[in-house]
C-alpha positions as a LaTeX table, in Angstrom:
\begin{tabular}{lrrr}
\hline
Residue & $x$ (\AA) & $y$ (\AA) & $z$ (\AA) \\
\hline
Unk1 & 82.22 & 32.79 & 73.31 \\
Unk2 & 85.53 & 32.53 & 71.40 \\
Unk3 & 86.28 & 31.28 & 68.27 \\
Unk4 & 89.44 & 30.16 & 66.01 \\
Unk5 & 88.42 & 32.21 & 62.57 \\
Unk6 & 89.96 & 31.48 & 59.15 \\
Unk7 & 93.49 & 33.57 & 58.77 \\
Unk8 & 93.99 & 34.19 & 55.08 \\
Unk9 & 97.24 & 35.28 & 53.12 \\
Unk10 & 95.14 & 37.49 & 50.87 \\
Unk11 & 93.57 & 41.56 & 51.15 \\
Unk12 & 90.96 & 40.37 & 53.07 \\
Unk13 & 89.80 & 41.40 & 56.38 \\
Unk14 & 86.15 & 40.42 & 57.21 \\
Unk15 & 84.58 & 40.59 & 60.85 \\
Unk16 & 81.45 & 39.27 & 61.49 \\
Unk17 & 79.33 & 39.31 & 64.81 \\
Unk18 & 81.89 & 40.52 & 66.24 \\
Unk19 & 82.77 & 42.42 & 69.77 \\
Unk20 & 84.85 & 44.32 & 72.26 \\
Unk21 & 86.19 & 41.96 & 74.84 \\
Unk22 & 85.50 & 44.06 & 77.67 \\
Unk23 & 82.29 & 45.15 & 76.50 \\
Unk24 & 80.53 & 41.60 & 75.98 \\
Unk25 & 81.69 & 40.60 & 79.76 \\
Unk26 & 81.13 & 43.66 & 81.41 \\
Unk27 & 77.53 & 42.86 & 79.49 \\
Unk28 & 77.44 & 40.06 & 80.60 \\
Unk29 & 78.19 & 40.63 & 84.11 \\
Unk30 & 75.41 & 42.96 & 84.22 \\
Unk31 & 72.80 & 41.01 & 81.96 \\
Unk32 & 72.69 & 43.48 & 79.02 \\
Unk33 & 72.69 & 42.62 & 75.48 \\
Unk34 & 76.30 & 43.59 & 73.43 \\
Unk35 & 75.10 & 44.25 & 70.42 \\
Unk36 & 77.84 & 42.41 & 67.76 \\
Unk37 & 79.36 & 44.11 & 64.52 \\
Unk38 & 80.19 & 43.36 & 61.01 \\
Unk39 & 83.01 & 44.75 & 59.01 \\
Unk40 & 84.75 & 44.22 & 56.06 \\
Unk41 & 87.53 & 45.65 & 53.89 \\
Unk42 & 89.63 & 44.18 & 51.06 \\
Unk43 & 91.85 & 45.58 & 48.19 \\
Unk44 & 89.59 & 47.24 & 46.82 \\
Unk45 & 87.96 & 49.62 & 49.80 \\
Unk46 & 90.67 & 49.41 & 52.18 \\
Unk47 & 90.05 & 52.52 & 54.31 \\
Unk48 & 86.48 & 52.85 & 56.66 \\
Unk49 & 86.05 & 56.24 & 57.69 \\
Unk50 & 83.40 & 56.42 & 60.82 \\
Unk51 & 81.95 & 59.50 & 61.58 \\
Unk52 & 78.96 & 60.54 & 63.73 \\
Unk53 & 77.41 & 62.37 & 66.88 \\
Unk54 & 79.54 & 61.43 & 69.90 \\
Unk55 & 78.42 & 58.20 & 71.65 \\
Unk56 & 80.93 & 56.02 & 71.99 \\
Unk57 & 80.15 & 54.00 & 68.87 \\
Unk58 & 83.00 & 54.85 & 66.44 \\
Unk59 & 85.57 & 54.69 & 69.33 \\
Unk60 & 84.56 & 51.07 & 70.64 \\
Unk61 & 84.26 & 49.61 & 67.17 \\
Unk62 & 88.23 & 51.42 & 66.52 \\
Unk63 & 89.26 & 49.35 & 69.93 \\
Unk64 & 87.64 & 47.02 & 69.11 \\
Unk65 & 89.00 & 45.77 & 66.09 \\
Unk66 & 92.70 & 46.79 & 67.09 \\
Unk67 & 92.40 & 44.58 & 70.41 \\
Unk68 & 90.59 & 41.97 & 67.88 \\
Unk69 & 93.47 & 41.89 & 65.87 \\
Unk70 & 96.41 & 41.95 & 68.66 \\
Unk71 & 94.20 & 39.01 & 70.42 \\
Unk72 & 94.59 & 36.32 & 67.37 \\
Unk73 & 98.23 & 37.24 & 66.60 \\
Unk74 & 99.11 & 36.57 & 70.05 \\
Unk75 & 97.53 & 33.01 & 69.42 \\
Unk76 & 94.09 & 33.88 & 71.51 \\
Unk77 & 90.58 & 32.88 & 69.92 \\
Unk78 & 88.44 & 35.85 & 69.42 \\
Unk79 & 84.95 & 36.79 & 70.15 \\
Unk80 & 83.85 & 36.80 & 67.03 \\
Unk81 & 81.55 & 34.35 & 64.15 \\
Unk82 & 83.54 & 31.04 & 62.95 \\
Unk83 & 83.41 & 32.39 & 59.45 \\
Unk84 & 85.02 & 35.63 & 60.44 \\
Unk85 & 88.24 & 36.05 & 57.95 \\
Unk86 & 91.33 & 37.81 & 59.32 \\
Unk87 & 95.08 & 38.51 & 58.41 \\
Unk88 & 98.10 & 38.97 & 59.68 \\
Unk89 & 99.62 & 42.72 & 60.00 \\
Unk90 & 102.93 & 42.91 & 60.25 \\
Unk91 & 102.44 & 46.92 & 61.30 \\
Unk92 & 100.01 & 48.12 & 63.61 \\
Unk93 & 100.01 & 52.20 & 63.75 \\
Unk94 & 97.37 & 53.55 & 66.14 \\
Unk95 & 96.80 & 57.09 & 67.28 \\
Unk96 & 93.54 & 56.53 & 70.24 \\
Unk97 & 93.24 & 59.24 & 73.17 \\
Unk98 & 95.42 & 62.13 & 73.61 \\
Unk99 & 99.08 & 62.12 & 73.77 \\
Unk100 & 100.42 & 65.00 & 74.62 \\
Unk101 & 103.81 & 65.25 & 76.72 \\
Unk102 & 105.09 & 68.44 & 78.38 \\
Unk103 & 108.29 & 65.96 & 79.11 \\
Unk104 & 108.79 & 65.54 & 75.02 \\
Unk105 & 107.41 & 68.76 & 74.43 \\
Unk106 & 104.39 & 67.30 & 72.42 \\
Unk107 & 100.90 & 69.50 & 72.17 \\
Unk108 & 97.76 & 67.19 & 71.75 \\
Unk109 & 98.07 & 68.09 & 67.79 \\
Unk110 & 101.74 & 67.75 & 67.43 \\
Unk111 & 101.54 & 64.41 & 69.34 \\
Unk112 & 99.00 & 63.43 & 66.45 \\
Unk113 & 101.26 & 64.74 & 63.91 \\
Unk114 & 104.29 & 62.55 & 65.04 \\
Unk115 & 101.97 & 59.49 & 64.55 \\
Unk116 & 100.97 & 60.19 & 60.92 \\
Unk117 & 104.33 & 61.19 & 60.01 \\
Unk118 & 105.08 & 57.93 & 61.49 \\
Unk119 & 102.76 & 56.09 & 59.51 \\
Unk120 & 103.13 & 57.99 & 56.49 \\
Unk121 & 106.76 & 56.59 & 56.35 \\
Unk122 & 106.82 & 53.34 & 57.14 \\
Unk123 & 102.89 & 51.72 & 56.40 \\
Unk124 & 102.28 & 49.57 & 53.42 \\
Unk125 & 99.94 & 46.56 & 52.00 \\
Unk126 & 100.91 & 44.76 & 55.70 \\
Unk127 & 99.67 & 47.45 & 57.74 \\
Unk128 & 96.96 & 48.11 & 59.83 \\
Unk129 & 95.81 & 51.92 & 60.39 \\
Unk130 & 93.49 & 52.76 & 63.87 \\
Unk131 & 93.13 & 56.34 & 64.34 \\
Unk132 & 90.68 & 58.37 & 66.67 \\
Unk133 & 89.34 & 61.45 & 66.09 \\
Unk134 & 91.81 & 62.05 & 63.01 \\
Unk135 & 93.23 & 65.18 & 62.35 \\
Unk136 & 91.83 & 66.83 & 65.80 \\
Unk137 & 93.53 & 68.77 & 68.12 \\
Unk138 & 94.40 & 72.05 & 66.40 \\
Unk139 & 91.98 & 74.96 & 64.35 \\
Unk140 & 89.52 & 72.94 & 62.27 \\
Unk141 & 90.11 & 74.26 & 59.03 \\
Unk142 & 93.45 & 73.25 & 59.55 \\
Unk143 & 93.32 & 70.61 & 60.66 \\
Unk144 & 90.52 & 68.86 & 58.35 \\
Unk145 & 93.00 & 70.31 & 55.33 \\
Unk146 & 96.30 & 69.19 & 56.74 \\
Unk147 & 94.62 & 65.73 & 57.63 \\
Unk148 & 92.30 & 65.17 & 53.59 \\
Unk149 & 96.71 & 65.30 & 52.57 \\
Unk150 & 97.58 & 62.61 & 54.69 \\
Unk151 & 94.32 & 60.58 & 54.15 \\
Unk152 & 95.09 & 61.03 & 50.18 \\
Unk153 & 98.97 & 59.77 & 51.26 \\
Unk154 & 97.75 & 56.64 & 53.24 \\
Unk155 & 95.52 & 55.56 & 50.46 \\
Unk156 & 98.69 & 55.34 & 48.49 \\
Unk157 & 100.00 & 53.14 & 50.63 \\
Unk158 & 97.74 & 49.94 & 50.30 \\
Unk159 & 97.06 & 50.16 & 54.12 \\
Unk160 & 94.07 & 48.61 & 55.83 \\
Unk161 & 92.60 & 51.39 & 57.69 \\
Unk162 & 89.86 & 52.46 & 60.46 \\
Unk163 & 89.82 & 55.96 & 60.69 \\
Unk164 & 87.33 & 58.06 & 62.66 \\
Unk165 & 86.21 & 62.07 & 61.93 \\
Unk166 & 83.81 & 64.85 & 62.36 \\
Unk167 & 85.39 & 66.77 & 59.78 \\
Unk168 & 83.53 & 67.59 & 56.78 \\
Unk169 & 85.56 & 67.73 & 54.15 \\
Unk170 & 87.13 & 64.32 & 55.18 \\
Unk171 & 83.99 & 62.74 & 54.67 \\
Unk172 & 83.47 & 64.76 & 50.84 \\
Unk173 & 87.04 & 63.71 & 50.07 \\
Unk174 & 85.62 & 59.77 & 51.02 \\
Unk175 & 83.28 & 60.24 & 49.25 \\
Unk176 & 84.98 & 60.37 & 45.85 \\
Unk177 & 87.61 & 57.54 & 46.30 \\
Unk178 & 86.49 & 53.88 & 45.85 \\
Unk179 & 89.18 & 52.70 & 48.27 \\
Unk180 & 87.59 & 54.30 & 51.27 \\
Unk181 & 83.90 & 53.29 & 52.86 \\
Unk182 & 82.89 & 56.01 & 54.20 \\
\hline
\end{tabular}
């Protein structure tokens, strides 16, 4: 259930009926119904910040999209609608699952922290941003505060981003800025 969709050159970045690989067969395999997903961000609201109870939702549609994206620029079709529009990044950053090495001396947080810094430095108008649970892994207040300053940074950076939270004040500081969907 594949399809070739339209690559652009532009901001653009529209998904529509789309789904998790694994998902739809596994589905499929057991005679459930997938049920497909629509997204869309552009110059103008580059950022989507997911948040809601834990079910599994935010973190599929995150995977999703990431393995959606490394699928069609390695040259695979994609299950996803014809008139689906992607581009091509030339940076994928993506902080999913936990991290933490007692080899490289990394806590769960500081693992995070190592990613952002990454991306702070080096994304840009060609990136894509997939992060999980962002800003986790340390004292709440903390971490919602440390991670609003790095969410403020990223939107600087003309990224395309997926970004998923509990954190409150994430979702107040969305709220306000026309380049995140929140």
């Amino acid at each position: 259930q594949a399809e070739e969709p339209e690559v652009t050159s532009g901001d653009s970045f529209f998904l529509k009926d789309a789904f998790h690989p694994t998902l739809y067969l596994k589905n499929l395999r057991e005679s459930e119904h997938t049920v497909p997903f629509n997204l869309e961000l552009d110059s103008n609201t580059r950022i989507l910040l997911l948040s809601g109870p834990n079910a599994g939702g935010k973190s599929v549609l995150l995977k999703a999209v990431g393995l959606l994206q490394v699928m069609l620029q390695s040259g695979l079709h994609v299950p996803v609608d014809k008139d689906s529009k992607f581009r091509i990044f030339e940076k994928i950053f993506s902080d999913i699952g936990d991290h933490q090495s007692v080899d490289d001396d990394l806590s769960t947080y500081s693992s995070h922290l190592k990613t952002m810094r990454l991306a702070l430095k080096y994304a840009d108008s060609d990136s894509l941003l997939l992060f999980d649970e962002f800003g986790t892994g340390t004292d709440p207040r903390l971490g919602g505060a440390i991670a609003e300053g790095i969410l403020k940074e990223l939107g600087k950076s003309k990224s395309i981003g997926i970004l998923t939270t509990h954190y409150g004040n994430l979702k107040s500081f969305a709220h306000d800025k026309k380049y995140i969907k929140n």
